[in-house]
Amino acid sequence: MTMGMQALSGLGLVYIILIFCRCILKWGDGSCGTDKRPGIGIAQTTGSRQVQADVAQIWDSSAGLMAVIADGIGSANTGKVCAQVAADAILDRYEPYCELNDPIYFFRTSFLEASQRIQRTIGERRGGASTGAVFINRSHLYYAVAGDIRVAVMRGGEMIPLSKGQTLDVLAAQAYEDGKISRQDTLWSMEEKKVWSYLGQDGFHEIEVCEKPVLLKPEDKVLLMSKGIFEELSWREIEDILIDTDDSQKSADCLIRAAEQKGNPQRDNGSVILIQRLEA
């Protein structure tokens, strides 16, 4: 067996161990899982890829609900392992909390820890994970994003985007607003969707966070999704699907089917977590 094959086999074993440990934790704590609270839907598609390198998980406890989507970056099993490590690191850190008083500090420290765990796990291999997390405590929502994950709220039949993502086009738009680059340079950069910050990246240090909590209203729907969804479906298409049904799992499944029906031969992995605030 070549050194390359040994490395890939080693990563596969790491991934299996990570999944096994997470399953034990889920089994041991009934607070985890979409069947424990109504109004939650999780669905995924591999798109046109050979490997599902997205991870979508939640943890529901007395502190609130934490939802995480990690979109792995890297060849073969590397991206898959990176995504699982990222999700596990954030949820492992969250599990002991009975109350989370400073979500922004939690996001900054847990995302940094996740990035460091990825680097330790994959060593010299190239990889990482775009990661988004949403924390909902009663009527307030907080979010954090590293890389290209989208967070939005559906309210009154209208999608309200919350996160921008950490891609070069977003960076260019911000630089233009700050007066650092010209309008022409900004226009040239708007087609560049390359991620400039992600977990596992050398020198990683910056995440996108909401500095102030979002006050949720009854019947609001919170959406967390990866590229295989938001690159295939327009906001209008997403709105139409979410308006059609109040069942979160059915809505999540419909989003996946709609993305798959686009028939794009370059479809990326897609994941969606849908959370409906039912209580007043």
PDB file of C-alpha atoms in Angstrom:
ATOM      1  CA  MET A   1       0.000   0.000   0.000  1.00  0.00           C
ATOM      2  CA  THR A   2       1.389   3.433  -0.939  1.00  0.00           C
ATOM      3  CA  MET A   3       1.856   6.247   1.547  1.00  0.00           C
ATOM      4  CA  GLY A   4      -0.956   8.164  -0.188  1.00  0.00           C
ATOM      5  CA  MET A   5      -3.379   5.268   0.210  1.00  0.00           C
ATOM      6  CA  GLN A   6      -2.344   4.836   3.846  1.00  0.00           C
ATOM      7  CA  ALA A   7      -3.071   8.512   4.484  1.00  0.00           C
ATOM      8  CA  LEU A   8      -6.522   8.254   2.924  1.00  0.00           C
ATOM      9  CA  SER A   9      -7.277   5.062   4.826  1.00  0.00           C
ATOM     10  CA  GLY A  10      -6.156   6.750   8.025  1.00  0.00           C
ATOM     11  CA  LEU A  11      -8.503   9.670   7.420  1.00  0.00           C
ATOM     12  CA  GLY A  12     -11.336   7.244   6.721  1.00  0.00           C
ATOM     13  CA  LEU A  13     -10.695   5.544  10.063  1.00  0.00           C
ATOM     14  CA  VAL A  14     -10.636   8.913  11.824  1.00  0.00           C
ATOM     15  CA  TYR A  15     -13.987   9.777  10.239  1.00  0.00           C
ATOM     16  CA  ILE A  16     -15.548   6.478  11.354  1.00  0.00           C
ATOM     17  CA  ILE A  17     -14.315   7.027  14.927  1.00  0.00           C
ATOM     18  CA  LEU A  18     -15.705  10.586  14.943  1.00  0.00           C
ATOM     19  CA  ILE A  19     -19.124   9.383  13.766  1.00  0.00           C
ATOM     20  CA  PHE A  20     -19.116   6.544  16.320  1.00  0.00           C
ATOM     21  CA  CYS A  21     -18.325   8.907  19.196  1.00  0.00           C
ATOM     22  CA  ARG A  22     -20.997  11.396  18.100  1.00  0.00           C
ATOM     23  CA  CYS A  23     -23.588   8.622  17.870  1.00  0.00           C
ATOM     24  CA  ILE A  24     -22.769   7.475  21.406  1.00  0.00           C
ATOM     25  CA  LEU A  25     -23.217  11.023  22.666  1.00  0.00           C
ATOM     26  CA  LYS A  26     -26.545  11.343  20.859  1.00  0.00           C
ATOM     27  CA  TRP A  27     -27.740   8.028  22.268  1.00  0.00           C
ATOM     28  CA  GLY A  28     -26.659   9.004  25.744  1.00  0.00           C
ATOM     29  CA  ASP A  29     -28.397  12.374  25.735  1.00  0.00           C
ATOM     30  CA  GLY A  30     -31.982  12.555  24.547  1.00  0.00           C
ATOM     31  CA  SER A  31     -31.704  16.294  23.934  1.00  0.00           C
ATOM     32  CA  CYS A  32     -29.998  15.716  20.599  1.00  0.00           C
ATOM     33  CA  GLY A  33     -31.925  14.883  17.449  1.00  0.00           C
ATOM     34  CA  THR A  34     -34.616  16.375  15.261  1.00  0.00           C
ATOM     35  CA  ASP A  35     -37.289  14.047  16.679  1.00  0.00           C
ATOM     36  CA  LYS A  36     -37.097  15.680  20.097  1.00  0.00           C
ATOM     37  CA  ARG A  37     -38.595  19.018  19.144  1.00  0.00           C
ATOM     38  CA  PRO A  38     -41.246  19.843  16.542  1.00  0.00           C
ATOM     39  CA  GLY A  39     -40.473  22.471  13.936  1.00  0.00           C
ATOM     40  CA  ILE A  40     -37.004  21.223  12.948  1.00  0.00           C
ATOM     41  CA  GLY A  41     -36.014  19.806   9.570  1.00  0.00           C
ATOM     42  CA  ILE A  42     -32.628  18.568   8.316  1.00  0.00           C
ATOM     43  CA  ALA A  43     -31.964  17.339   4.776  1.00  0.00           C
ATOM     44  CA  GLN A  44     -28.952  16.810   2.505  1.00  0.00           C
ATOM     45  CA  THR A  45     -27.959  16.016  -1.069  1.00  0.00           C
ATOM     46  CA  THR A  46     -24.619  14.910  -2.481  1.00  0.00           C
ATOM     47  CA  GLY A  47     -25.320  16.908  -5.637  1.00  0.00           C
ATOM     48  CA  SER A  48     -23.108  15.657  -8.456  1.00  0.00           C
ATOM     49  CA  ARG A  49     -20.209  14.869  -6.117  1.00  0.00           C
ATOM     50  CA  GLN A  50     -18.989  11.394  -5.264  1.00  0.00           C
ATOM     51  CA  VAL A  51     -18.663  12.085  -1.523  1.00  0.00           C
ATOM     52  CA  GLN A  52     -21.000  13.822   0.906  1.00  0.00           C
ATOM     53  CA  ALA A  53     -18.609  16.234   2.633  1.00  0.00           C
ATOM     54  CA  ASP A  54     -21.314  18.273   4.390  1.00  0.00           C
ATOM     55  CA  VAL A  55     -22.237  17.713   8.023  1.00  0.00           C
ATOM     56  CA  ALA A  56     -25.505  19.093   9.449  1.00  0.00           C
ATOM     57  CA  GLN A  57     -26.205  18.618  13.153  1.00  0.00           C
ATOM     58  CA  ILE A  58     -28.113  20.155  16.053  1.00  0.00           C
ATOM     59  CA  TRP A  59     -27.911  20.013  19.831  1.00  0.00           C
ATOM     60  CA  ASP A  60     -30.972  20.968  21.856  1.00  0.00           C
ATOM     61  CA  SER A  61     -30.575  21.576  25.591  1.00  0.00           C
ATOM     62  CA  SER A  62     -31.730  23.800  28.434  1.00  0.00           C
ATOM     63  CA  ALA A  63     -29.284  26.456  27.185  1.00  0.00           C
ATOM     64  CA  GLY A  64     -31.033  26.628  23.807  1.00  0.00           C
ATOM     65  CA  LEU A  65     -30.696  25.157  20.344  1.00  0.00           C
ATOM     66  CA  MET A  66     -27.367  25.039  18.522  1.00  0.00           C
ATOM     67  CA  ALA A  67     -27.406  24.160  14.812  1.00  0.00           C
ATOM     68  CA  VAL A  68     -24.245  23.640  12.751  1.00  0.00           C
ATOM     69  CA  ILE A  69     -23.544  23.065   9.070  1.00  0.00           C
ATOM     70  CA  ALA A  70     -19.961  22.365   7.990  1.00  0.00           C
ATOM     71  CA  ASP A  71     -19.038  22.119   4.293  1.00  0.00           C
ATOM     72  CA  GLY A  72     -15.788  20.194   3.974  1.00  0.00           C
ATOM     73  CA  ILE A  73     -12.955  21.402   1.757  1.00  0.00           C
ATOM     74  CA  GLY A  74     -10.407  18.920   0.421  1.00  0.00           C
ATOM     75  CA  SER A  75      -9.996  15.901  -1.818  1.00  0.00           C
ATOM     76  CA  ALA A  76     -11.167  12.329  -1.151  1.00  0.00           C
ATOM     77  CA  ASN A  77     -12.031  11.838   2.527  1.00  0.00           C
ATOM     78  CA  THR A  78     -10.205  14.962   3.697  1.00  0.00           C
ATOM     79  CA  GLY A  79     -13.145  17.354   3.292  1.00  0.00           C
ATOM     80  CA  LYS A  80     -15.520  14.875   4.921  1.00  0.00           C
ATOM     81  CA  VAL A  81     -13.269  14.504   7.964  1.00  0.00           C
ATOM     82  CA  CYS A  82     -12.715  18.264   8.226  1.00  0.00           C
ATOM     83  CA  ALA A  83     -16.467  18.925   8.243  1.00  0.00           C
ATOM     84  CA  GLN A  84     -17.088  16.327  10.940  1.00  0.00           C
ATOM     85  CA  VAL A  85     -14.236  17.658  13.088  1.00  0.00           C
ATOM     86  CA  ALA A  86     -15.588  21.218  12.771  1.00  0.00           C
ATOM     87  CA  ALA A  87     -19.144  20.272  13.751  1.00  0.00           C
ATOM     88  CA  ASP A  88     -17.960  18.063  16.612  1.00  0.00           C
ATOM     89  CA  ALA A  89     -15.651  20.733  18.020  1.00  0.00           C
ATOM     90  CA  ILE A  90     -18.445  23.317  18.206  1.00  0.00           C
ATOM     91  CA  LEU A  91     -21.054  20.925  19.609  1.00  0.00           C
ATOM     92  CA  ASP A  92     -18.602  19.312  22.052  1.00  0.00           C
ATOM     93  CA  ARG A  93     -17.904  22.743  23.493  1.00  0.00           C
ATOM     94  CA  TYR A  94     -21.608  23.597  23.627  1.00  0.00           C
ATOM     95  CA  GLU A  95     -22.932  20.399  25.246  1.00  0.00           C
ATOM     96  CA  PRO A  96     -21.946  21.181  28.881  1.00  0.00           C
ATOM     97  CA  TYR A  97     -23.740  24.541  28.925  1.00  0.00           C
ATOM     98  CA  CYS A  98     -26.925  24.917  30.957  1.00  0.00           C
ATOM     99  CA  GLU A  99     -26.966  28.596  30.049  1.00  0.00           C
ATOM    100  CA  LEU A 100     -25.010  30.456  27.388  1.00  0.00           C
ATOM    101  CA  ASN A 101     -24.594  34.085  28.432  1.00  0.00           C
ATOM    102  CA  ASP A 102     -22.144  35.259  25.772  1.00  0.00           C
ATOM    103  CA  PRO A 103     -22.851  33.556  22.424  1.00  0.00           C
ATOM    104  CA  ILE A 104     -20.443  35.772  20.484  1.00  0.00           C
ATOM    105  CA  TYR A 105     -17.519  34.840  22.727  1.00  0.00           C
ATOM    106  CA  PHE A 106     -18.589  31.205  22.458  1.00  0.00           C
ATOM    107  CA  PHE A 107     -18.572  31.381  18.659  1.00  0.00           C
ATOM    108  CA  ARG A 108     -15.156  33.022  18.489  1.00  0.00           C
ATOM    109  CA  THR A 109     -13.509  30.514  20.829  1.00  0.00           C
ATOM    110  CA  SER A 110     -15.259  27.395  19.523  1.00  0.00           C
ATOM    111  CA  PHE A 111     -14.577  28.243  15.869  1.00  0.00           C
ATOM    112  CA  LEU A 112     -10.912  28.824  16.680  1.00  0.00           C
ATOM    113  CA  GLU A 113     -10.763  25.506  18.521  1.00  0.00           C
ATOM    114  CA  ALA A 114     -12.460  23.782  15.570  1.00  0.00           C
ATOM    115  CA  SER A 115      -9.876  25.247  13.182  1.00  0.00           C
ATOM    116  CA  GLN A 116      -7.030  24.035  15.366  1.00  0.00           C
ATOM    117  CA  ARG A 117      -8.568  20.555  15.664  1.00  0.00           C
ATOM    118  CA  ILE A 118      -8.798  20.299  11.884  1.00  0.00           C
ATOM    119  CA  GLN A 119      -5.147  21.217  11.476  1.00  0.00           C
ATOM    120  CA  ARG A 120      -4.095  18.646  14.073  1.00  0.00           C
ATOM    121  CA  THR A 121      -6.258  15.971  12.460  1.00  0.00           C
ATOM    122  CA  ILE A 122      -5.201  16.329   8.819  1.00  0.00           C
ATOM    123  CA  GLY A 123      -1.574  17.312   9.401  1.00  0.00           C
ATOM    124  CA  GLU A 124       0.153  18.330   6.180  1.00  0.00           C
ATOM    125  CA  ARG A 125      -2.847  17.577   3.952  1.00  0.00           C
ATOM    126  CA  ARG A 126      -4.766  20.492   2.487  1.00  0.00           C
ATOM    127  CA  GLY A 127      -8.299  20.844   3.784  1.00  0.00           C
ATOM    128  CA  GLY A 128     -10.748  22.733   5.924  1.00  0.00           C
ATOM    129  CA  ALA A 129     -14.427  23.537   6.301  1.00  0.00           C
ATOM    130  CA  SER A 130     -16.790  26.414   5.644  1.00  0.00           C
ATOM    131  CA  THR A 131     -18.910  26.414   8.784  1.00  0.00           C
ATOM    132  CA  GLY A 132     -22.039  28.167   9.983  1.00  0.00           C
ATOM    133  CA  ALA A 133     -23.665  27.962  13.409  1.00  0.00           C
ATOM    134  CA  VAL A 134     -26.938  29.300  14.738  1.00  0.00           C
ATOM    135  CA  PHE A 135     -27.825  29.595  18.421  1.00  0.00           C
ATOM    136  CA  ILE A 136     -31.453  30.171  19.413  1.00  0.00           C
ATOM    137  CA  ASN A 137     -32.323  30.956  23.011  1.00  0.00           C
ATOM    138  CA  ARG A 138     -36.022  31.602  23.568  1.00  0.00           C
ATOM    139  CA  SER A 139     -36.771  34.468  21.174  1.00  0.00           C
ATOM    140  CA  HIS A 140     -33.223  35.487  20.246  1.00  0.00           C
ATOM    141  CA  LEU A 141     -30.990  34.259  17.442  1.00  0.00           C
ATOM    142  CA  TYR A 142     -27.219  34.541  17.153  1.00  0.00           C
ATOM    143  CA  TYR A 143     -25.108  33.258  14.274  1.00  0.00           C
ATOM    144  CA  ALA A 144     -21.503  32.894  13.167  1.00  0.00           C
ATOM    145  CA  VAL A 145     -20.019  31.981   9.790  1.00  0.00           C
ATOM    146  CA  ALA A 146     -16.554  31.066   8.553  1.00  0.00           C
ATOM    147  CA  GLY A 147     -16.491  30.656   4.792  1.00  0.00           C
ATOM    148  CA  ASP A 148     -19.510  30.284   2.530  1.00  0.00           C
ATOM    149  CA  ILE A 149     -22.592  29.306   4.546  1.00  0.00           C
ATOM    150  CA  ARG A 150     -25.877  31.211   4.499  1.00  0.00           C
ATOM    151  CA  VAL A 151     -28.182  32.100   7.388  1.00  0.00           C
ATOM    152  CA  ALA A 152     -31.612  33.634   6.765  1.00  0.00           C
ATOM    153  CA  VAL A 153     -34.984  34.160   8.411  1.00  0.00           C
ATOM    154  CA  MET A 154     -38.332  33.694   6.699  1.00  0.00           C
ATOM    155  CA  ARG A 155     -40.840  36.201   8.081  1.00  0.00           C
ATOM    156  CA  GLY A 156     -44.265  37.026   6.729  1.00  0.00           C
ATOM    157  CA  GLY A 157     -43.592  35.162   3.494  1.00  0.00           C
ATOM    158  CA  GLU A 158     -40.311  36.995   2.827  1.00  0.00           C
ATOM    159  CA  MET A 159     -36.723  35.768   3.128  1.00  0.00           C
ATOM    160  CA  ILE A 160     -34.420  38.033   5.137  1.00  0.00           C
ATOM    161  CA  PRO A 161     -30.724  37.184   4.556  1.00  0.00           C
ATOM    162  CA  LEU A 162     -28.625  37.557   7.706  1.00  0.00           C
ATOM    163  CA  SER A 163     -25.131  36.329   6.805  1.00  0.00           C
ATOM    164  CA  LYS A 164     -23.061  37.500   3.849  1.00  0.00           C
ATOM    165  CA  GLY A 165     -20.422  34.767   3.738  1.00  0.00           C
ATOM    166  CA  GLN A 166     -16.658  35.177   3.538  1.00  0.00           C
ATOM    167  CA  THR A 167     -16.031  35.139  -0.198  1.00  0.00           C
ATOM    168  CA  LEU A 168     -13.907  37.503  -2.292  1.00  0.00           C
ATOM    169  CA  ASP A 169     -16.912  39.272  -3.848  1.00  0.00           C
ATOM    170  CA  VAL A 170     -18.235  40.147  -0.386  1.00  0.00           C
ATOM    171  CA  LEU A 171     -14.759  41.280   0.692  1.00  0.00           C
ATOM    172  CA  ALA A 172     -14.514  43.500  -2.390  1.00  0.00           C
ATOM    173  CA  ALA A 173     -17.916  45.076  -1.743  1.00  0.00           C
ATOM    174  CA  GLN A 174     -16.905  45.876   1.828  1.00  0.00           C
ATOM    175  CA  ALA A 175     -13.579  47.320   0.671  1.00  0.00           C
ATOM    176  CA  TYR A 176     -15.461  49.576  -1.768  1.00  0.00           C
ATOM    177  CA  GLU A 177     -17.784  50.783   0.999  1.00  0.00           C
ATOM    178  CA  ASP A 178     -14.715  51.551   3.107  1.00  0.00           C
ATOM    179  CA  GLY A 179     -13.159  53.501   0.215  1.00  0.00           C
ATOM    180  CA  LYS A 180     -10.234  51.105  -0.164  1.00  0.00           C
ATOM    181  CA  ILE A 181     -10.786  50.104  -3.813  1.00  0.00           C
ATOM    182  CA  SER A 182     -12.362  51.712  -6.870  1.00  0.00           C
ATOM    183  CA  ARG A 183     -15.799  50.947  -8.253  1.00  0.00           C
ATOM    184  CA  GLN A 184     -14.238  49.347 -11.341  1.00  0.00           C
ATOM    185  CA  ASP A 185     -12.081  47.034  -9.224  1.00  0.00           C
ATOM    186  CA  THR A 186     -15.162  46.117  -7.239  1.00  0.00           C
ATOM    187  CA  LEU A 187     -17.108  45.220 -10.389  1.00  0.00           C
ATOM    188  CA  TRP A 188     -14.234  43.045 -11.614  1.00  0.00           C
ATOM    189  CA  SER A 189     -14.223  41.207  -8.283  1.00  0.00           C
ATOM    190  CA  MET A 190     -17.959  40.584  -7.992  1.00  0.00           C
ATOM    191  CA  GLU A 191     -17.818  37.352 -10.010  1.00  0.00           C
ATOM    192  CA  GLU A 192     -15.145  35.866  -7.770  1.00  0.00           C
ATOM    193  CA  LYS A 193     -16.842  33.576  -5.246  1.00  0.00           C
ATOM    194  CA  LYS A 194     -13.692  32.005  -3.809  1.00  0.00           C
ATOM    195  CA  VAL A 195     -13.737  31.544  -0.035  1.00  0.00           C
ATOM    196  CA  TRP A 196     -11.051  33.620   1.679  1.00  0.00           C
ATOM    197  CA  SER A 197     -11.561  32.420   5.260  1.00  0.00           C
ATOM    198  CA  TYR A 198     -12.443  28.942   6.528  1.00  0.00           C
ATOM    199  CA  LEU A 199     -11.754  26.623   9.450  1.00  0.00           C
ATOM    200  CA  GLY A 200      -8.453  24.758   9.163  1.00  0.00           C
ATOM    201  CA  GLN A 201      -6.850  27.528   7.123  1.00  0.00           C
ATOM    202  CA  ASP A 202      -3.316  28.589   8.075  1.00  0.00           C
ATOM    203  CA  GLY A 203      -3.608  31.836   9.971  1.00  0.00           C
ATOM    204  CA  PHE A 204      -7.368  31.525  10.430  1.00  0.00           C
ATOM    205  CA  HIS A 205      -8.663  34.131  12.880  1.00  0.00           C
ATOM    206  CA  GLU A 206     -11.756  35.906  11.551  1.00  0.00           C
ATOM    207  CA  ILE A 207     -15.427  34.939  11.518  1.00  0.00           C
ATOM    208  CA  GLU A 208     -18.596  36.745  10.560  1.00  0.00           C
ATOM    209  CA  VAL A 209     -20.871  37.193  13.574  1.00  0.00           C
ATOM    210  CA  CYS A 210     -24.024  39.091  14.393  1.00  0.00           C
ATOM    211  CA  GLU A 211     -22.970  41.589  17.010  1.00  0.00           C
ATOM    212  CA  LYS A 212     -26.560  42.059  18.148  1.00  0.00           C
ATOM    213  CA  PRO A 213     -29.112  39.263  18.576  1.00  0.00           C
ATOM    214  CA  VAL A 214     -31.957  38.916  16.094  1.00  0.00           C
ATOM    215  CA  LEU A 215     -35.325  39.078  17.852  1.00  0.00           C
ATOM    216  CA  LEU A 216     -37.465  36.280  16.468  1.00  0.00           C
ATOM    217  CA  LYS A 217     -41.240  36.456  16.156  1.00  0.00           C
ATOM    218  CA  PRO A 218     -43.733  33.598  16.395  1.00  0.00           C
ATOM    219  CA  GLU A 219     -43.894  31.589  13.141  1.00  0.00           C
ATOM    220  CA  ASP A 220     -40.453  32.820  11.991  1.00  0.00           C
ATOM    221  CA  LYS A 221     -38.462  30.167  10.114  1.00  0.00           C
ATOM    222  CA  VAL A 222     -34.676  30.108  10.484  1.00  0.00           C
ATOM    223  CA  LEU A 223     -32.690  28.685   7.585  1.00  0.00           C
ATOM    224  CA  LEU A 224     -29.072  27.497   7.604  1.00  0.00           C
ATOM    225  CA  MET A 225     -27.766  26.180   4.256  1.00  0.00           C
ATOM    226  CA  SER A 226     -24.671  25.283   2.269  1.00  0.00           C
ATOM    227  CA  LYS A 227     -23.724  26.001  -1.351  1.00  0.00           C
ATOM    228  CA  GLY A 228     -25.590  23.095  -2.908  1.00  0.00           C
ATOM    229  CA  ILE A 229     -28.829  24.832  -1.889  1.00  0.00           C
ATOM    230  CA  PHE A 230     -28.292  28.590  -2.140  1.00  0.00           C
ATOM    231  CA  GLU A 231     -26.318  28.366  -5.393  1.00  0.00           C
ATOM    232  CA  GLU A 232     -29.070  26.327  -7.054  1.00  0.00           C
ATOM    233  CA  LEU A 233     -32.196  28.038  -5.727  1.00  0.00           C
ATOM    234  CA  SER A 234     -33.104  31.714  -5.793  1.00  0.00           C
ATOM    235  CA  TRP A 235     -34.508  33.451  -2.730  1.00  0.00           C
ATOM    236  CA  ARG A 236     -37.904  33.522  -4.464  1.00  0.00           C
ATOM    237  CA  GLU A 237     -37.820  29.767  -5.058  1.00  0.00           C
ATOM    238  CA  ILE A 238     -36.913  29.164  -1.422  1.00  0.00           C
ATOM    239  CA  GLU A 239     -39.723  31.445  -0.272  1.00  0.00           C
ATOM    240  CA  ASP A 240     -42.279  29.621  -2.412  1.00  0.00           C
ATOM    241  CA  ILE A 241     -41.273  26.260  -0.960  1.00  0.00           C
ATOM    242  CA  LEU A 242     -41.357  27.453   2.646  1.00  0.00           C
ATOM    243  CA  ILE A 243     -44.758  29.121   2.162  1.00  0.00           C
ATOM    244  CA  ASP A 244     -46.294  25.927   0.791  1.00  0.00           C
ATOM    245  CA  THR A 245     -45.960  23.876   3.983  1.00  0.00           C
ATOM    246  CA  ASP A 246     -45.570  24.459   7.721  1.00  0.00           C
ATOM    247  CA  ASP A 247     -43.884  21.085   8.281  1.00  0.00           C
ATOM    248  CA  SER A 248     -40.175  21.850   8.660  1.00  0.00           C
ATOM    249  CA  GLN A 249     -38.938  18.402   7.643  1.00  0.00           C
ATOM    250  CA  LYS A 250     -41.136  18.339   4.555  1.00  0.00           C
ATOM    251  CA  SER A 251     -39.965  21.833   3.634  1.00  0.00           C
ATOM    252  CA  ALA A 252     -36.310  20.823   4.039  1.00  0.00           C
ATOM    253  CA  ASP A 253     -36.880  17.748   1.863  1.00  0.00           C
ATOM    254  CA  CYS A 254     -38.603  19.913  -0.774  1.00  0.00           C
ATOM    255  CA  LEU A 255     -35.636  22.288  -0.875  1.00  0.00           C
ATOM    256  CA  ILE A 256     -33.323  19.349  -1.521  1.00  0.00           C
ATOM    257  CA  ARG A 257     -35.536  17.966  -4.305  1.00  0.00           C
ATOM    258  CA  ALA A 258     -35.830  21.387  -5.933  1.00  0.00           C
ATOM    259  CA  ALA A 259     -32.033  21.805  -5.929  1.00  0.00           C
ATOM    260  CA  GLU A 260     -31.566  18.328  -7.405  1.00  0.00           C
ATOM    261  CA  GLN A 261     -34.137  18.977 -10.126  1.00  0.00           C
ATOM    262  CA  LYS A 262     -32.075  21.890 -11.448  1.00  0.00           C
ATOM    263  CA  GLY A 263     -29.931  19.297 -13.190  1.00  0.00           C
ATOM    264  CA  ASN A 264     -26.716  21.279 -12.834  1.00  0.00           C
ATOM    265  CA  PRO A 265     -23.888  18.800 -13.613  1.00  0.00           C
ATOM    266  CA  GLN A 266     -21.602  20.712 -11.225  1.00  0.00           C
ATOM    267  CA  ARG A 267     -23.951  20.695  -8.235  1.00  0.00           C
ATOM    268  CA  ASP A 268     -22.133  20.862  -4.922  1.00  0.00           C
ATOM    269  CA  ASN A 269     -23.095  19.021  -1.753  1.00  0.00           C
ATOM    270  CA  GLY A 270     -26.145  20.689  -0.259  1.00  0.00           C
ATOM    271  CA  SER A 271     -27.409  20.775   3.321  1.00  0.00           C
ATOM    272  CA  VAL A 272     -30.243  22.622   4.994  1.00  0.00           C
ATOM    273  CA  ILE A 273     -31.372  22.999   8.587  1.00  0.00           C
ATOM    274  CA  LEU A 274     -34.809  24.586   9.002  1.00  0.00           C
ATOM    275  CA  ILE A 275     -36.042  25.696  12.416  1.00  0.00           C
ATOM    276  CA  GLN A 276     -39.497  27.125  12.968  1.00  0.00           C
ATOM    277  CA  ARG A 277     -40.235  29.134  16.074  1.00  0.00           C
ATOM    278  CA  LEU A 278     -43.635  27.807  17.073  1.00  0.00           C
ATOM    279  CA  GLU A 279     -44.101  29.303  20.530  1.00  0.00           C
ATOM    280  CA  ALA A 280     -45.267  32.832  21.217  1.00  0.00           C
TER     281      ALA A 280
END
